PDB file as gemmi writes it, atoms N, CA and C in Angstrom:
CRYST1    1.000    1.000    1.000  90.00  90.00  90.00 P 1                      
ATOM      1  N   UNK A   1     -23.608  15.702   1.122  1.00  0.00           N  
ATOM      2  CA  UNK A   1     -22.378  15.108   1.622  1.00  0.00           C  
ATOM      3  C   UNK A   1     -21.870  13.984   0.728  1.00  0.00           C  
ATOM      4  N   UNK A   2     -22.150  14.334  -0.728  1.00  0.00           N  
ATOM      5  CA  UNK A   2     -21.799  12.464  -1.686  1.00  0.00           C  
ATOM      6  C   UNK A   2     -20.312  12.770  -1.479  1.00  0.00           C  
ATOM      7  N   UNK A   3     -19.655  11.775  -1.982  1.00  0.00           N  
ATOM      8  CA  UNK A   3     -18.395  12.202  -2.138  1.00  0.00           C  
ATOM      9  C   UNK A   3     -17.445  12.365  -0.712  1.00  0.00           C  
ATOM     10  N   UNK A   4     -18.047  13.011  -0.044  1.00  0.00           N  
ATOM     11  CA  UNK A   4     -17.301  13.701   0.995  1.00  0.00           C  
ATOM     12  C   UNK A   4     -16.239  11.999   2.271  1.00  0.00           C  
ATOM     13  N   UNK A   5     -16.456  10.952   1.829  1.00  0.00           N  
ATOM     14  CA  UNK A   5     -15.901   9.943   2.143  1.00  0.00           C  
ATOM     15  C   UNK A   5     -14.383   9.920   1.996  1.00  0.00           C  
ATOM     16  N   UNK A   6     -14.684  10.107   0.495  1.00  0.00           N  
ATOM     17  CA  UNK A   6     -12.730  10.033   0.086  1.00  0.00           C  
ATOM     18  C   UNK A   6     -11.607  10.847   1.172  1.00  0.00           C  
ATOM     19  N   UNK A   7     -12.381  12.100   0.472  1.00  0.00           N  
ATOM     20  CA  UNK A   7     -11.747  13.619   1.091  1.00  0.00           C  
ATOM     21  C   UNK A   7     -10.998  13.007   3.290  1.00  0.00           C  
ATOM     22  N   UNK A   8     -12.108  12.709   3.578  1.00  0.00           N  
ATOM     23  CA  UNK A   8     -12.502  12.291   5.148  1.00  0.00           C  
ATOM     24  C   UNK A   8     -11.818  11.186   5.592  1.00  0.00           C  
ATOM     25  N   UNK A   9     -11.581  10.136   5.051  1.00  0.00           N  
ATOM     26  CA  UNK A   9     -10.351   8.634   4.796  1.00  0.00           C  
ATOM     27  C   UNK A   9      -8.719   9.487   4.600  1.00  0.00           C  
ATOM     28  N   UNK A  10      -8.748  10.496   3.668  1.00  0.00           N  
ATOM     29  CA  UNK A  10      -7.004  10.825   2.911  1.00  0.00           C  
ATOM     30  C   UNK A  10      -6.996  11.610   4.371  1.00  0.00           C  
ATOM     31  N   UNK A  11      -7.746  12.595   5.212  1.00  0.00           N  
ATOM     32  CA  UNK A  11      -7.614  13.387   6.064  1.00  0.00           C  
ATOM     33  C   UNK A  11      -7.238  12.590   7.357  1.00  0.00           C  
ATOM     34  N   UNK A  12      -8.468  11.466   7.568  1.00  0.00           N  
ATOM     35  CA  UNK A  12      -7.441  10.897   8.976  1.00  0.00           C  
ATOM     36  C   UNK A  12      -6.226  10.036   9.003  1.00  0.00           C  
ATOM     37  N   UNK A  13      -6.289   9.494   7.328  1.00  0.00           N  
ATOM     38  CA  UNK A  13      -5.013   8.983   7.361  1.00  0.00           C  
ATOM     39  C   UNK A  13      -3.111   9.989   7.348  1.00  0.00           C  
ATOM     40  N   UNK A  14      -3.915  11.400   6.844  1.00  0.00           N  
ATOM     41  CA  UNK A  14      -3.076  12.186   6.969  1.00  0.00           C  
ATOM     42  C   UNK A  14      -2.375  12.437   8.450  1.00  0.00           C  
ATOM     43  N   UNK A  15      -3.683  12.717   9.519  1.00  0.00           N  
ATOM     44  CA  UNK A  15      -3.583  13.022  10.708  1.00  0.00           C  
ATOM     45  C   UNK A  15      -2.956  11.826  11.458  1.00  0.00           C  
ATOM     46  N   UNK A  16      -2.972  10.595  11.013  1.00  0.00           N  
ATOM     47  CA  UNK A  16      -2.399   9.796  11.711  1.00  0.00           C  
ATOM     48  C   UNK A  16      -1.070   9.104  11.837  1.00  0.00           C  
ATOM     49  N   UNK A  17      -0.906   9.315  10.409  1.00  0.00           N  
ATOM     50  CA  UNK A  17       0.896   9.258  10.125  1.00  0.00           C  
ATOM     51  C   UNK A  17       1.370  10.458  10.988  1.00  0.00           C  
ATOM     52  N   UNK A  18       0.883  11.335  10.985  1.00  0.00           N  
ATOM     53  CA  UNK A  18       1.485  12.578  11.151  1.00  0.00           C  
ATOM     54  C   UNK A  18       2.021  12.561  13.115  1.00  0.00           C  
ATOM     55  N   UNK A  19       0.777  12.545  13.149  1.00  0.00           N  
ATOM     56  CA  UNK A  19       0.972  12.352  15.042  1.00  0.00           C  
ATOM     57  C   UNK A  19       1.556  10.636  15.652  1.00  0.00           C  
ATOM     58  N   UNK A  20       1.520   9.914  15.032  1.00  0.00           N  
ATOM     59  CA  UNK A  20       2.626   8.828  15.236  1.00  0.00           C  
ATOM     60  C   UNK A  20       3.835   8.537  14.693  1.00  0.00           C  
ATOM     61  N   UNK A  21       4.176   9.761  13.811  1.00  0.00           N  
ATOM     62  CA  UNK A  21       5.928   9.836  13.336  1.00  0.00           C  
ATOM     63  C   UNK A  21       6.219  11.648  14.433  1.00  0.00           C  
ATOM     64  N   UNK A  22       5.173  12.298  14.482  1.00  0.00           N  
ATOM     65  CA  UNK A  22       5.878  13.528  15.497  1.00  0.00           C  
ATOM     66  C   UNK A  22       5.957  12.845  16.667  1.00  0.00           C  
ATOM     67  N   UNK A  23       5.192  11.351  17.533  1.00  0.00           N  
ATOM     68  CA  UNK A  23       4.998  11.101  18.958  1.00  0.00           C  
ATOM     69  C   UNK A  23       6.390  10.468  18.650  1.00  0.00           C  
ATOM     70  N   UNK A  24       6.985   9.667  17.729  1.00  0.00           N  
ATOM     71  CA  UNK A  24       8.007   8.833  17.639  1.00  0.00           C  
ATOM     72  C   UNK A  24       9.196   9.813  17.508  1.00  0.00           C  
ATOM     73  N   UNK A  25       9.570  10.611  16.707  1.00  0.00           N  
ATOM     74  CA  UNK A  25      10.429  11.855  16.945  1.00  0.00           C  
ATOM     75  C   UNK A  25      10.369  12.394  18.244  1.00  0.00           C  
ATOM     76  N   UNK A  26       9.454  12.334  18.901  1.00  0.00           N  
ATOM     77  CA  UNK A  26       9.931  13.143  20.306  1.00  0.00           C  
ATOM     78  C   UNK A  26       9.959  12.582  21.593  1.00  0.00           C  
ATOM     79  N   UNK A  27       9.648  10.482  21.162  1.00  0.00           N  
ATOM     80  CA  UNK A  27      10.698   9.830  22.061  1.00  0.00           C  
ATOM     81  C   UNK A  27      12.048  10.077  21.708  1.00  0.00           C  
ATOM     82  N   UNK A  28      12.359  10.095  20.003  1.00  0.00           N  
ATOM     83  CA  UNK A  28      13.819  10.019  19.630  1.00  0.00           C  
ATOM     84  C   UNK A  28      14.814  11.128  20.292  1.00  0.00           C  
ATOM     85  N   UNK A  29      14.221  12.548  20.554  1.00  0.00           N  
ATOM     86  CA  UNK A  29      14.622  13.373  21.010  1.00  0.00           C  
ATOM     87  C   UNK A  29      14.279  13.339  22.492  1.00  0.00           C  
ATOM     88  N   UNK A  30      14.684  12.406  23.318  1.00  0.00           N  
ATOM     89  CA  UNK A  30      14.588  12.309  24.644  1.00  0.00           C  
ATOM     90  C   UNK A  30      13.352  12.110  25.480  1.00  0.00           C  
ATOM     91  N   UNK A  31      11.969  12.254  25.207  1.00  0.00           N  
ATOM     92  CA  UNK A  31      10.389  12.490  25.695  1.00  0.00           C  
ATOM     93  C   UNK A  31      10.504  11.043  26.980  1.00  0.00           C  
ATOM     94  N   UNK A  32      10.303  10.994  27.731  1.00  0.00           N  
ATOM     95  CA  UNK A  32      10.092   9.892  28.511  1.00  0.00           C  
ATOM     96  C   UNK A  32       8.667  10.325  29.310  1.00  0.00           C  
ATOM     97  N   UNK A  33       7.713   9.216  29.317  1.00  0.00           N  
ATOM     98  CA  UNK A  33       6.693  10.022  30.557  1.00  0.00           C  
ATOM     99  C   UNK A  33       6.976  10.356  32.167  1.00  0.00           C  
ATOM    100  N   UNK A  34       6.288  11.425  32.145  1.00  0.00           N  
ATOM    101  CA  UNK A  34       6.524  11.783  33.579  1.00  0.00           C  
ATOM    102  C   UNK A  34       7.777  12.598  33.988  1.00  0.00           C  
ATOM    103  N   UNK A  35       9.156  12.877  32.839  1.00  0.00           N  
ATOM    104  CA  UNK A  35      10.232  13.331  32.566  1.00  0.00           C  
ATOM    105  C   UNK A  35      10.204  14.990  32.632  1.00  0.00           C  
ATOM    106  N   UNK A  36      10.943  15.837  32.242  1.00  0.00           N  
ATOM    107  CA  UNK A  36      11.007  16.744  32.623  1.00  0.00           C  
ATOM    108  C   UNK A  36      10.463  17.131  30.868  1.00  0.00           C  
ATOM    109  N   UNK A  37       9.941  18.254  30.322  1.00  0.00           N  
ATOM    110  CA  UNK A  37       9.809  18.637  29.203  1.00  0.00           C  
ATOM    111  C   UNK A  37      10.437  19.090  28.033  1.00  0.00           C  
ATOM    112  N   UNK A  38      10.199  18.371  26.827  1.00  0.00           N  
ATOM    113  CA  UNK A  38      11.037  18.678  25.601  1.00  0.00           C  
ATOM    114  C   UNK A  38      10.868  20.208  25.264  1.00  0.00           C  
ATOM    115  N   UNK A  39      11.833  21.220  25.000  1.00  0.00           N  
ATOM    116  CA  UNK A  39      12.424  22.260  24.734  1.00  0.00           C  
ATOM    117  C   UNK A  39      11.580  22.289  23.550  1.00  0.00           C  
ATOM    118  N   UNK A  40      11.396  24.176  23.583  1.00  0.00           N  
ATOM    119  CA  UNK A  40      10.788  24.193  22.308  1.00  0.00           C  
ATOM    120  C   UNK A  40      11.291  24.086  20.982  1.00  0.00           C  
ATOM    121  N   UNK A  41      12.504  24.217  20.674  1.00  0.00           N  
ATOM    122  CA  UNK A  41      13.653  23.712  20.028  1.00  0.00           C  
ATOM    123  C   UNK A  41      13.222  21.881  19.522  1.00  0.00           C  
ATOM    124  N   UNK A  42      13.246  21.369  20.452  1.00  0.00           N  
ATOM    125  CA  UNK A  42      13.309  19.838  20.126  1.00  0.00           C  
ATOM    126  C   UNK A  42      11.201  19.596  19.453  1.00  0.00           C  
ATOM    127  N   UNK A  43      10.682  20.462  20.048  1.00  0.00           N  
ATOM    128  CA  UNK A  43       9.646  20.062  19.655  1.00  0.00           C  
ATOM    129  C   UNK A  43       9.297  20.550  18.504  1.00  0.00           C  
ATOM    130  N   UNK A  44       9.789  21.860  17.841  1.00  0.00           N  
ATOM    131  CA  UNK A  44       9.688  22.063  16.845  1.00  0.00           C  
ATOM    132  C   UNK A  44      10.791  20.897  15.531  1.00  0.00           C  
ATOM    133  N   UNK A  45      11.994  20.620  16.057  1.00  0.00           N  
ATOM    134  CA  UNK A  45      12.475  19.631  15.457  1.00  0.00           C  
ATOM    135  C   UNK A  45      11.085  18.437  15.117  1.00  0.00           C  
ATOM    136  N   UNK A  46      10.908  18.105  16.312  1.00  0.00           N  
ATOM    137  CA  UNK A  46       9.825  16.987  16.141  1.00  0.00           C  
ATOM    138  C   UNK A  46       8.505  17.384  15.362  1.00  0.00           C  
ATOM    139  N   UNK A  47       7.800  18.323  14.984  1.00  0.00           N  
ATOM    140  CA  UNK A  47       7.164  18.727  13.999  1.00  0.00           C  
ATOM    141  C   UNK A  47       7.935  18.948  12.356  1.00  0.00           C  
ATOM    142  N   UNK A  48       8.754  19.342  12.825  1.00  0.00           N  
ATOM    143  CA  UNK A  48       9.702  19.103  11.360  1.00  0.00           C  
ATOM    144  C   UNK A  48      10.076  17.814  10.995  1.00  0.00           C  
ATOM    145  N   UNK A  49      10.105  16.498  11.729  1.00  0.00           N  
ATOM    146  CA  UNK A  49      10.770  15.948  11.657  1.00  0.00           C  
ATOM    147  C   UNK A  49       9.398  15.180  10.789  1.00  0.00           C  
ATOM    148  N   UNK A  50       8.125  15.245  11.201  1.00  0.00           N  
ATOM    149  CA  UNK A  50       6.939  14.667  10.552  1.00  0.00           C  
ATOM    150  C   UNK A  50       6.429  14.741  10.170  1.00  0.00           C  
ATOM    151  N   UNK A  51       6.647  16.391   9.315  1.00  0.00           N  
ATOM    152  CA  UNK A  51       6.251  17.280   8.530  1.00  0.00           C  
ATOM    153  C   UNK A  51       6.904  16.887   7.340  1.00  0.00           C  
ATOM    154  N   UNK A  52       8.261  16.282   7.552  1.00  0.00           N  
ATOM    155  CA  UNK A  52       8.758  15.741   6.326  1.00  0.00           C  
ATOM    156  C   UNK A  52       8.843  14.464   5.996  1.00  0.00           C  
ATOM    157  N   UNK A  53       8.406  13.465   6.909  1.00  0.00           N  
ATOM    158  CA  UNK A  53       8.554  12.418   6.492  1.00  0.00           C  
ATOM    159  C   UNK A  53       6.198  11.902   5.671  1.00  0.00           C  
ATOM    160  N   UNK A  54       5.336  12.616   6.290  1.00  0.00           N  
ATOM    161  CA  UNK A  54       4.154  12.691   5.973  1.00  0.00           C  
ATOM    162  C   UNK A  54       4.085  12.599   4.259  1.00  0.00           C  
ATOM    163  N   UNK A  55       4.580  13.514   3.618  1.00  0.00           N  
ATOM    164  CA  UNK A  55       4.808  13.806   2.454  1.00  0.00           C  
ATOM    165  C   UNK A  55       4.889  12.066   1.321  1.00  0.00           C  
ATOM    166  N   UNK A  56       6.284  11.881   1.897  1.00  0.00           N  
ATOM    167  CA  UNK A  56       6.646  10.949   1.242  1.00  0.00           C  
ATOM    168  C   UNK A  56       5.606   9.768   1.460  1.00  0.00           C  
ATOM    169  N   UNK A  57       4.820   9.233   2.322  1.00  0.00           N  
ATOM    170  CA  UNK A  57       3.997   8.797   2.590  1.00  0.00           C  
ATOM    171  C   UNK A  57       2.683   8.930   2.038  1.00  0.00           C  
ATOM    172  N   UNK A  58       1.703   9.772   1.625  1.00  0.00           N  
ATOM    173  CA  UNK A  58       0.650  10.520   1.659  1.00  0.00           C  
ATOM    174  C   UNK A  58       0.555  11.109  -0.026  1.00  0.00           C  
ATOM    175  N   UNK A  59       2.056  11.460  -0.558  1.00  0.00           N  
ATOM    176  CA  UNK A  59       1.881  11.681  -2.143  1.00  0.00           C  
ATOM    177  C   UNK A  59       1.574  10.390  -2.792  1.00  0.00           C  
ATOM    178  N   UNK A  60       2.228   9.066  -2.648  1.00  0.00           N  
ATOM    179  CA  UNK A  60       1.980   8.087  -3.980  1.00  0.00           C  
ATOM    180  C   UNK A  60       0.227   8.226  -4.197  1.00  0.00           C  
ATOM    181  N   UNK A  61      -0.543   8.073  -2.710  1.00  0.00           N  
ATOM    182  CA  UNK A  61      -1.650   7.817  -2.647  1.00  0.00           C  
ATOM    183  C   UNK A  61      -2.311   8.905  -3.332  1.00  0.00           C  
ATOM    184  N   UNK A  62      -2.522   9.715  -3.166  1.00  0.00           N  
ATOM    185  CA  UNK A  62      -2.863  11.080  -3.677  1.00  0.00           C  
ATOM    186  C   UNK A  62      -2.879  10.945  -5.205  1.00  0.00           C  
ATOM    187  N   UNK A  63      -1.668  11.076  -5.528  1.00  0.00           N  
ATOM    188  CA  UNK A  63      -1.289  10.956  -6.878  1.00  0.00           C  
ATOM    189  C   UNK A  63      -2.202   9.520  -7.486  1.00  0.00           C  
ATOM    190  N   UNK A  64      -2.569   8.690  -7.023  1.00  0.00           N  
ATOM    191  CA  UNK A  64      -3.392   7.175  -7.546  1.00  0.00           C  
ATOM    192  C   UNK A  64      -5.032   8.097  -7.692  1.00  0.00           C  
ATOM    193  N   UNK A  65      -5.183   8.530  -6.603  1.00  0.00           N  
ATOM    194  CA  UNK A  65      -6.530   9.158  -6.113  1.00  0.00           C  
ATOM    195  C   UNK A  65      -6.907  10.107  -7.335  1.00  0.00           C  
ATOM    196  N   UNK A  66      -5.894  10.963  -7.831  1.00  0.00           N  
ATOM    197  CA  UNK A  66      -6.323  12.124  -8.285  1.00  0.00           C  
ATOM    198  C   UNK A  66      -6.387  11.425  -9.945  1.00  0.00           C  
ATOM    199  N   UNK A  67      -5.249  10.595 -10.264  1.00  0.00           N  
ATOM    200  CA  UNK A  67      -5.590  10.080 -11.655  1.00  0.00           C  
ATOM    201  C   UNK A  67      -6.387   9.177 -12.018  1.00  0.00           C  
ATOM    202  N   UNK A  68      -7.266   8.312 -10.959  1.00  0.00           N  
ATOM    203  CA  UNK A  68      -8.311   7.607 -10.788  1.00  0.00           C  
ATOM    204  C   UNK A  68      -9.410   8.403 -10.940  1.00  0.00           C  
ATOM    205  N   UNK A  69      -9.473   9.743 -10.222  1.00  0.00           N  
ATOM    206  CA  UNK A  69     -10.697  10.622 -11.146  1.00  0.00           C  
ATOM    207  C   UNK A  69     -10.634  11.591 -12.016  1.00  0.00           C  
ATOM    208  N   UNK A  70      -9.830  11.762 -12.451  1.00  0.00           N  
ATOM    209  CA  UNK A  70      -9.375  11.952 -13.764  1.00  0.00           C  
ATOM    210  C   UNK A  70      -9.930  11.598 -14.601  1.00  0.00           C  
ATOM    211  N   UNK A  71      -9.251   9.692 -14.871  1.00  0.00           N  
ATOM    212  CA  UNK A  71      -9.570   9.152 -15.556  1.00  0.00           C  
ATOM    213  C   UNK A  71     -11.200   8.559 -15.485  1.00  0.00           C  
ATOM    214  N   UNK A  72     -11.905   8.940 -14.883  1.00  0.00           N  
ATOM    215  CA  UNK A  72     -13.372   8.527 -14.653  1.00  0.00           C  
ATOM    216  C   UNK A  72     -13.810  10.151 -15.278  1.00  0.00           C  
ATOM    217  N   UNK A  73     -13.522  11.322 -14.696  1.00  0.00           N  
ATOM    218  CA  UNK A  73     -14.086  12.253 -15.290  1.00  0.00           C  
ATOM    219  C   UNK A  73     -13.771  12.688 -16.894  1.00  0.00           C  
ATOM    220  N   UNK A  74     -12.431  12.276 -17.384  1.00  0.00           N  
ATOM    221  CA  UNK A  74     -12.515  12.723 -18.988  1.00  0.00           C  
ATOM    222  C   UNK A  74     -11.573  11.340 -19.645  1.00  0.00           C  
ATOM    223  N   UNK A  75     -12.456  10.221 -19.786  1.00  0.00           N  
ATOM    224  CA  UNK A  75     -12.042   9.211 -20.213  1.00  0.00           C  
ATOM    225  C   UNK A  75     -12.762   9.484 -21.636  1.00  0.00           C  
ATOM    226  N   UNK A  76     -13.774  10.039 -22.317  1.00  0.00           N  
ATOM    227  CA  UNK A  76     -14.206  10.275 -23.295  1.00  0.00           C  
ATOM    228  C   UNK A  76     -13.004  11.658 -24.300  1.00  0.00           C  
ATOM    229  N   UNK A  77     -12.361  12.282 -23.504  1.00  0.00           N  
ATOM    230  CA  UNK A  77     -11.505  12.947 -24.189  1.00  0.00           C  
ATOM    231  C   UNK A  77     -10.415  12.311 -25.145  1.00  0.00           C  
ATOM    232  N   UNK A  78     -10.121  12.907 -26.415  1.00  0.00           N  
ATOM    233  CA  UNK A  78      -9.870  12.505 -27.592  1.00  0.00           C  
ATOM    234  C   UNK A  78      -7.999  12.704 -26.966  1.00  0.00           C  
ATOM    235  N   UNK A  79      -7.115  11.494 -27.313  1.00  0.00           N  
ATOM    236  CA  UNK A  79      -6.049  11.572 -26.635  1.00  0.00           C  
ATOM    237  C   UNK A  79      -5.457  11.500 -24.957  1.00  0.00           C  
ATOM    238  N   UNK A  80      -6.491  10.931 -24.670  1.00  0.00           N  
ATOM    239  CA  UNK A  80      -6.376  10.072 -22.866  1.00  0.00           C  
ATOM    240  C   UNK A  80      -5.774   9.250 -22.846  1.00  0.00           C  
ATOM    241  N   UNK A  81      -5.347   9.092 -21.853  1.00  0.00           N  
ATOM    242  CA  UNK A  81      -3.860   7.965 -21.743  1.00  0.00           C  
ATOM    243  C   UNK A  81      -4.353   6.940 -20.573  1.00  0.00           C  
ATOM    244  N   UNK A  82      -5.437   6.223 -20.289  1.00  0.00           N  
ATOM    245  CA  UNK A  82      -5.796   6.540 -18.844  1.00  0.00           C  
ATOM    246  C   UNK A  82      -4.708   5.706 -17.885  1.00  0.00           C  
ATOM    247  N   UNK A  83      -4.772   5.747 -16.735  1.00  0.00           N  
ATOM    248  CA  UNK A  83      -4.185   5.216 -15.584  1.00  0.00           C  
ATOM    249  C   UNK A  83      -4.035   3.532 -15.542  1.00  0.00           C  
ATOM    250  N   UNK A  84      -2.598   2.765 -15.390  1.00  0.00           N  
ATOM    251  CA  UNK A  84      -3.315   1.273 -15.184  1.00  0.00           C  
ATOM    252  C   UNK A  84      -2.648   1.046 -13.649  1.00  0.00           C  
TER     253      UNK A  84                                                      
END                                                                             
């Protein structure tokens, strides 16, 4: 299990943007508790709606992550540029 930390951190932080911008989209689209139920229409909006905003969120990091081992795995390669 080495390693397996990173992977396990990017995953719940994935899961958690994700389900507190879809719970916030589907107050925006009317959700009140105890209310009558959001349409499957609106709830698929609300999965779309945090399906696209996740992205923008979740790439810078990624992108730091992946050229951080990169640059640890072929920093000896002839013409490396590494990461600052």
């Amino acid at each position: 299990y080495k390693g397996i930390s990173s992977p396990l951190l990017g995953s719940m932080a994935e899961n958690a943007v994700l389900f507190f911008v879809y719970n916030n989209c589907k107050r925006a689209l009317g959700e009140v508790p105890g209310g009558p139920e959001l349409t499957l229409f609106q709830l698929a909006l609300a999965g779309a709606g945090a399906g696209a905003v996740v992205p923008f969120v979740l790439t810078p990091v990624e992108l730091v992550k992946c050229r951080l081992q990169v640059q640890n795995s072929a920093s000896t390669v002839a013409g490396f540029r590494p990461y600052k």
